[in-house]
Short mmCIF file of C-alpha atoms in Angstrom, two decimals:
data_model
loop_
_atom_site.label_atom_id
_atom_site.label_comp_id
_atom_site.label_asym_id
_atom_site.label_seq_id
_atom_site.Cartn_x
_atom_site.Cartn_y
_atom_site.Cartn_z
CA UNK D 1 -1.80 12.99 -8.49
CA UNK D 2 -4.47 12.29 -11.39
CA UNK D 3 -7.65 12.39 -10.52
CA UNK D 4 -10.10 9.32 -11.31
CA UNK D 5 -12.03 9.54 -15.08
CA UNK D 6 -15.47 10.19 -14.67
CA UNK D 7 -17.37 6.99 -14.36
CA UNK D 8 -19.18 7.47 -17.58
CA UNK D 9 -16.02 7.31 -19.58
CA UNK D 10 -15.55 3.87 -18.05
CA UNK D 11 -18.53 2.31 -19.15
CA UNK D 12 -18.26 3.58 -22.24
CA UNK D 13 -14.40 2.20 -22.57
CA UNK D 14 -16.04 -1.63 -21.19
CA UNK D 15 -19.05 -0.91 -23.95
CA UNK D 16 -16.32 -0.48 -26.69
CA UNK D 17 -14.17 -3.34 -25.88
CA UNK D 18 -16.97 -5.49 -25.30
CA UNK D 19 -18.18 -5.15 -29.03
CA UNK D 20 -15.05 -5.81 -30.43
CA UNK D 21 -14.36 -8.76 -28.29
CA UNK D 22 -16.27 -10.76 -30.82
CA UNK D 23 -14.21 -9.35 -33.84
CA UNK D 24 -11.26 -10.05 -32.03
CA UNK D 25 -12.58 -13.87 -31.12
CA UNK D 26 -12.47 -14.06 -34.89
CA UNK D 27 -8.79 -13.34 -35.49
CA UNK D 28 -7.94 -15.55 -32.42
CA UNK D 29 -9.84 -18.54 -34.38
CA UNK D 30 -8.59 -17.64 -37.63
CA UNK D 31 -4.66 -18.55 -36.16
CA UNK D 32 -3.41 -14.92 -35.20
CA UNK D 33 -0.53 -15.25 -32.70
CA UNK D 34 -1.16 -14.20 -29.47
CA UNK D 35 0.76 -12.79 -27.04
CA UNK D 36 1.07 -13.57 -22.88
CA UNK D 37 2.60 -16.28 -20.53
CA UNK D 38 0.67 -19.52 -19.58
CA UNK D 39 2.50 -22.48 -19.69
CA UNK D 40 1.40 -24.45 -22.35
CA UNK D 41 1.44 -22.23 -24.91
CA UNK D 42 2.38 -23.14 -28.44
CA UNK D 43 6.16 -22.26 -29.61
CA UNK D 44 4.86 -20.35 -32.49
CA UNK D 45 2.87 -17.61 -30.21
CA UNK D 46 4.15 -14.70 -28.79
CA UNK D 47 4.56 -13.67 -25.83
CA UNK D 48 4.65 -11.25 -22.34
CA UNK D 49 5.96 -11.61 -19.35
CA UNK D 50 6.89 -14.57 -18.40
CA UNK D 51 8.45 -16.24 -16.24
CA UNK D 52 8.20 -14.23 -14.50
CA UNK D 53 0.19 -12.94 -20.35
CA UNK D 54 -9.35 -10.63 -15.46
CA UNK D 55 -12.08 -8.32 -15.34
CA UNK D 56 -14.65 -8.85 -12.41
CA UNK D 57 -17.19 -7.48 -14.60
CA UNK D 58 -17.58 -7.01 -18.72
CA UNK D 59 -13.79 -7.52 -19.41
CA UNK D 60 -11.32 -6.76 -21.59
CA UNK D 61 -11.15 -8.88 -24.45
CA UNK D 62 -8.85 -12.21 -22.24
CA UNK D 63 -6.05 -13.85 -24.54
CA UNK D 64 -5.60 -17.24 -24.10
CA UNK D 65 -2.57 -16.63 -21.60
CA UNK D 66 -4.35 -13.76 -19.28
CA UNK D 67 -5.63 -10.24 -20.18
CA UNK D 68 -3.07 -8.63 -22.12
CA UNK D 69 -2.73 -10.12 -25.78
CA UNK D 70 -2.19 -9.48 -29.24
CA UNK D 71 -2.88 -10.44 -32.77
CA UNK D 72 -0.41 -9.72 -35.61
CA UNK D 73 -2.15 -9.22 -38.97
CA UNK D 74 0.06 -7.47 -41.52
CA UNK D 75 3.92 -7.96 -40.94
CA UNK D 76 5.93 -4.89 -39.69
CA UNK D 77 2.55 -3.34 -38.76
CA UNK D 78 1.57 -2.66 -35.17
CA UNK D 79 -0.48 -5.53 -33.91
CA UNK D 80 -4.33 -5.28 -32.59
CA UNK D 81 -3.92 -4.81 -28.74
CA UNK D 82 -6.84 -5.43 -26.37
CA UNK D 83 -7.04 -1.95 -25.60
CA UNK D 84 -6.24 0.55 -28.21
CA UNK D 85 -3.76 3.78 -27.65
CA UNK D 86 -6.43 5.70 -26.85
CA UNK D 87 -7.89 3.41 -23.95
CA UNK D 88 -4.72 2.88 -22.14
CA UNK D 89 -3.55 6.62 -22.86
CA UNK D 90 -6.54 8.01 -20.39
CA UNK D 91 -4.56 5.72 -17.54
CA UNK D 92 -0.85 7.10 -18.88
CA UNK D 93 -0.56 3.05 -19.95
CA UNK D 94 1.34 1.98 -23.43
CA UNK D 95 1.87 -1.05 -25.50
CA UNK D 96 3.54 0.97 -28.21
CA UNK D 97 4.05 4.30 -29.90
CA UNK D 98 1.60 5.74 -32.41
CA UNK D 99 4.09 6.26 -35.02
CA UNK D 100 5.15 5.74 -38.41
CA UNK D 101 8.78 6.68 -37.52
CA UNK D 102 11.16 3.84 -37.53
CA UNK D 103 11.75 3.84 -33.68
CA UNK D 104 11.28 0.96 -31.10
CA UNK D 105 11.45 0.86 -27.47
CA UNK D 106 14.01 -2.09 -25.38
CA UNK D 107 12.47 -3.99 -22.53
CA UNK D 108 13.91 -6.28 -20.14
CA UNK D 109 11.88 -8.14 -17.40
CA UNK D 110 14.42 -9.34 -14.77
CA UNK D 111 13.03 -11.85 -12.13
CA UNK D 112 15.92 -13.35 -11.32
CA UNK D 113 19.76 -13.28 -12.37
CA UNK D 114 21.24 -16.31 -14.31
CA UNK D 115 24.66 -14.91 -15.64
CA UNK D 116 22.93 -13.41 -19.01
CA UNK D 117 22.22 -9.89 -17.97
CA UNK D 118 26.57 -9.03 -17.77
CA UNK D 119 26.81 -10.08 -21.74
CA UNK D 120 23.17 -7.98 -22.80
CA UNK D 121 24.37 -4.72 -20.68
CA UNK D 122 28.10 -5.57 -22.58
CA UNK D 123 26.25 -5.28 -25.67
CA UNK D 124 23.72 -2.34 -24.73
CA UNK D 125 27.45 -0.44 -24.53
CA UNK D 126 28.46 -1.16 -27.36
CA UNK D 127 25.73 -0.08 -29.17
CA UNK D 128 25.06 2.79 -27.19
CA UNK D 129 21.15 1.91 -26.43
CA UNK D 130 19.44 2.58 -23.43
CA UNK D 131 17.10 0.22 -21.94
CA UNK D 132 14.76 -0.34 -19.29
CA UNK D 133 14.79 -3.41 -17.03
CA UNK D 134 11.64 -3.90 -14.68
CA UNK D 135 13.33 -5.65 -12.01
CA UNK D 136 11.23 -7.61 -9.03
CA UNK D 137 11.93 -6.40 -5.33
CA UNK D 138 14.07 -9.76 -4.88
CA UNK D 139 16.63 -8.92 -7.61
CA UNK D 140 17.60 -5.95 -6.58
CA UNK D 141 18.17 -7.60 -2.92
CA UNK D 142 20.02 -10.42 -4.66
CA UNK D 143 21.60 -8.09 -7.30
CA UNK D 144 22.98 -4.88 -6.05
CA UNK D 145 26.20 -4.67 -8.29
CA UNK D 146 23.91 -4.60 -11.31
CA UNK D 147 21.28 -2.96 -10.07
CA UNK D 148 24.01 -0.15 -9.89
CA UNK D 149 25.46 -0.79 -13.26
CA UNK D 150 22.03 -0.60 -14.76
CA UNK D 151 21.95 2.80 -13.33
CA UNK D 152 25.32 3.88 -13.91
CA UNK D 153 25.08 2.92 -17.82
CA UNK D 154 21.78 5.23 -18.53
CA UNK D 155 19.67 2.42 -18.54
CA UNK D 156 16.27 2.57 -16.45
CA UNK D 157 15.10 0.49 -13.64
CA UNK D 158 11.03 -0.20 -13.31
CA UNK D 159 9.11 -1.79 -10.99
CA UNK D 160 7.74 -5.18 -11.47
CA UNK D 161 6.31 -5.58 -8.17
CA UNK D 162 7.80 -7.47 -5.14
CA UNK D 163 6.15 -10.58 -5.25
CA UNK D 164 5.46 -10.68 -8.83
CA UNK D 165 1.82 -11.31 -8.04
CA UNK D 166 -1.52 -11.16 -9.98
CA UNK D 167 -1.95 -7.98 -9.83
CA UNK D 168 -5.97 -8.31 -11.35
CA UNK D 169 -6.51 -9.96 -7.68
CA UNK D 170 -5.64 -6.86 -5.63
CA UNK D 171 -8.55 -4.82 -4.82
CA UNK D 172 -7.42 -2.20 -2.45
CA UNK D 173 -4.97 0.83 -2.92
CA UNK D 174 -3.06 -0.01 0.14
CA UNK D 175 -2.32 -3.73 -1.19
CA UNK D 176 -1.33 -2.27 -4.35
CA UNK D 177 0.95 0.02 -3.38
CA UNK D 178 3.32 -2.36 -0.82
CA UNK D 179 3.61 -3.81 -3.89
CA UNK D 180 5.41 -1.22 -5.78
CA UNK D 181 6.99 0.89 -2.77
CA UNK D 182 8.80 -2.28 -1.54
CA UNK D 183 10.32 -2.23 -4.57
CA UNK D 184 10.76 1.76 -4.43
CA UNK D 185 12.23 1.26 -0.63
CA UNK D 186 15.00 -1.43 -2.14
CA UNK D 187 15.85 0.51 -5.36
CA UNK D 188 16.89 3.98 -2.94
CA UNK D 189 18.82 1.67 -0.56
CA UNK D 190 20.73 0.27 -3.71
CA UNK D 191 20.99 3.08 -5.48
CA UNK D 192 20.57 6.30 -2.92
CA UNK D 193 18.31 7.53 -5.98
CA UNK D 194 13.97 7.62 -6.43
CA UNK D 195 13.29 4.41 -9.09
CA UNK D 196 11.11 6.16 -11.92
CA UNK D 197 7.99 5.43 -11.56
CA UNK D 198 7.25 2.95 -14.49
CA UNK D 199 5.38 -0.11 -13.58
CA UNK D 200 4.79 -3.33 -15.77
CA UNK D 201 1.92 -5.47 -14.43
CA UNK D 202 3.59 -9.54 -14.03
CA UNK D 203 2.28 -11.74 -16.81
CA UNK D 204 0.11 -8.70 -18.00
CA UNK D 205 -2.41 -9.89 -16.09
CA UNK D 206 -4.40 -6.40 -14.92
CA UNK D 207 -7.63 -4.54 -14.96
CA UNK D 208 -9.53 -1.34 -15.18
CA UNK D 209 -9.11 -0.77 -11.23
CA UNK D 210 -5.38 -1.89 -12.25
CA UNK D 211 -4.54 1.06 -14.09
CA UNK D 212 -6.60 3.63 -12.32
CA UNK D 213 -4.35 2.59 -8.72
CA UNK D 214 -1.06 3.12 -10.73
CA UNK D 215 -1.79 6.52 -12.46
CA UNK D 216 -3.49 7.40 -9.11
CA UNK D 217 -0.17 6.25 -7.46
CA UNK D 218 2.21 8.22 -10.02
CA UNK D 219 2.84 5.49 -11.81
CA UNK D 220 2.84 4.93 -16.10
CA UNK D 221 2.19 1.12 -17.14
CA UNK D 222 3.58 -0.25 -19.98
CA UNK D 223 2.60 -3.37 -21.53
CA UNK D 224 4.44 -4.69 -24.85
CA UNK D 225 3.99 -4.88 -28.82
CA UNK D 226 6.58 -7.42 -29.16
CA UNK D 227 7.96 -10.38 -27.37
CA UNK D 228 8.47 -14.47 -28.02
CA UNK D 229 9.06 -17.46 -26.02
CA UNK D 230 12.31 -16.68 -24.47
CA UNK D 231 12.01 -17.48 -20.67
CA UNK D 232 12.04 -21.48 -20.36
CA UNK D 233 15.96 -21.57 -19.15
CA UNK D 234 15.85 -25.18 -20.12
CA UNK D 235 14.22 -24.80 -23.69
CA UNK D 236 15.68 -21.77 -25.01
CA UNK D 237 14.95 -20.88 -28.63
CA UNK D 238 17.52 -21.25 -31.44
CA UNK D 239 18.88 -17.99 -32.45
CA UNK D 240 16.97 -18.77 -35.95
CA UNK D 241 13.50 -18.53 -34.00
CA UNK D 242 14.73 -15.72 -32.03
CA UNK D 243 15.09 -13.69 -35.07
CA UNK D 244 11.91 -15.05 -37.13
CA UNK D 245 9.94 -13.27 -34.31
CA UNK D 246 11.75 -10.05 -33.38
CA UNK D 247 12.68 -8.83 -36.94
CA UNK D 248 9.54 -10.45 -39.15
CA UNK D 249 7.35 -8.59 -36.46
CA UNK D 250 9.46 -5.37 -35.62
CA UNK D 251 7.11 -2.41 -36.16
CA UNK D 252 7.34 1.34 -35.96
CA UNK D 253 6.94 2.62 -32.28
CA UNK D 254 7.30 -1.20 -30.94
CA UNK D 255 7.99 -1.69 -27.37
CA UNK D 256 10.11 -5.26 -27.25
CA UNK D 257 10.02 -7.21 -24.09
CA UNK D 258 12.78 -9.46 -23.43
CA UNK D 259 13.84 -11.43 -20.29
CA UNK D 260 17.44 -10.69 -18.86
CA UNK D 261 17.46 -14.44 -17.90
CA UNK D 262 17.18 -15.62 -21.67
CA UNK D 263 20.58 -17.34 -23.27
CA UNK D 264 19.23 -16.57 -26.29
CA UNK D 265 18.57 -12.92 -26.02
CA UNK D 266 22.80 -12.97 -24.68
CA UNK D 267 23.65 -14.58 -27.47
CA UNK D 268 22.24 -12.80 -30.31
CA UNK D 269 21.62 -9.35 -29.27
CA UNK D 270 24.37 -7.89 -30.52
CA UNK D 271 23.97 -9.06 -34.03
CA UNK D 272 20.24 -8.16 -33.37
CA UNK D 273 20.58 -4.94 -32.27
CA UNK D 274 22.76 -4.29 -36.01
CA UNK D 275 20.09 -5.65 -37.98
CA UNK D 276 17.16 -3.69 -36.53
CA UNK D 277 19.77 -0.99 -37.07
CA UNK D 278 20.11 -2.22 -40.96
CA UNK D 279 16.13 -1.84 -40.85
CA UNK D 280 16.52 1.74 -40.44
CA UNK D 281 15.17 1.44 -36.30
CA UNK D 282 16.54 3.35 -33.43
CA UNK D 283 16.16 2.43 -30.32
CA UNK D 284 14.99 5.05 -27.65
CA UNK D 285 14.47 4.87 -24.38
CA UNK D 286 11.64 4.68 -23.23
CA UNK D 287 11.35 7.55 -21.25
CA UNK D 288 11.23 9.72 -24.67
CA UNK D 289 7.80 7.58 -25.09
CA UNK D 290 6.67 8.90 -21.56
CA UNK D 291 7.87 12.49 -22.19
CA UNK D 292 10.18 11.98 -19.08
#
């Protein structure tokens, strides 16, 4: 278990952030795309995750859906996090890889099961890739057979919580952990296996204490460098927006987050997967990013 950072190196990370906040305002005003989850937010921005994007004191820099945001400002470079690799690399915590290398990283969030996530593990065969699906405590209750399959097919299961909460709100290490070893407790009765211990906060909503309670816990949180509008079941984007978004902003070391419950994301990933293959990308798991 890792122990706490000294509490000067956390002022020092809230100092930093706090004077680029107001850089970062500017690129917000000036139109840059943002990514997180509220409903409401405009078609064009990106996005976390969803349906399934608060500090108590000087904050992280707050996107207009929650904390965790982005701004894209050259194409097919990495976009401006609110915490750089650095920051989140003192908590084990990612949003991408530090790389020039033409390699990207496949995320599914899974909240519930609509009859999509058969076709994109069809298609994750085909092509060989192995991804990871952060799964709530209430789909692997509901969805045991895939649960399984997931496993079975080299892809790995994270924890998204049980109750998909926001996580920002939880103050105490107790309530944080039910969270995640509910899910842990379901996952071995599914599986007979320990889930790995990769944790995505729901709509990227999190905080300093946040991060601290999941390295403390054994935990490594990823957030995302890449993701678009994809989880309104009843307004699902055409494949032609689908693509504008995931191959315009592809980037070396991207982490993608897609939702299992998208039509969409069934529909074209196979012909995605080949073009971000044409693009010269591989897809790793993500477990090579974690050095697991």
């Amino acid at each position: 278990m890792k122990k706490y950072f000294p509490q000067k190196s956390f002022l020092s990370l809230r100092e930093k952030l706090s004077t680029r906040s107001a850089a970062k305002a500017l690129f917000l005003l000036a139109g840059a795309f943002l990514l997180g989850t509220a409903a409401g937010a405009a078609k064009n921005a990106l996005s976390g995750t969803s349906s399934h994007s608060s500090y108590t004191a000087p904050a992280l820099p707050v996107s207009a859906e929650g904390n965790w945001g982005l701004s894209f400002q050259e194409e097919g470079q990495t976009p401006v996090g609110n915490a750089t690799f650095d920051e989140l690399a003192q908590y084990d915590a990612y949003y991408a890889e530090d790389t020039d290398e033409k390699v990207l990283y496949l995320t599914f969030d899974a909240g519930y099961e609509n009859g999509n996530t058969e076709p994109i593990l069809d298609t994750l065969a085909k092509h060989s890739v192995s991804a990871t699906f952060f799964v709530v405590g209430t789909y692997i209750d509901s969805e045991p057979e895939l649960i399984k399959r997931m496993v079975e097919e080299g892809h790995t299961v994270g924890n998204h919580t049980w109750h998909h909460p926001d996580m920002s709100q939880i103050a105490t290490m107790d309530s944080f952990k039910k969270e995640l070893v509910d899910v842990e407790d379901a996952y071995r009765d599914v599986t007979g296996q320990e889930m790995t211990k990769f944790y995505r906060p729901p709509q990227g909503k999190y905080n300093e204490e946040n991060l601290k309670m999941a390295q403390q816990f054994g935990y490594k949180t990823f957030f995302w460098s890449l993701a678009y509008v994809d989880w309104y079941q009843d307004d699902q984007p055409s494949p032609e927006e689908a693509f504008d978004k995931l191959l315009g902003r592809i980037h070396p070391g991207a982490i993608v987050l897609l939702h299992s419950t998208s039509s969409t994301n069934a529909q074209i990933l196979d012909e995605l997967l080949t073009k971000w293959e044409e693009m010269g990308y591989e897809v790793r798991p993500l477990t090579d990013l974690a050095g697991e």
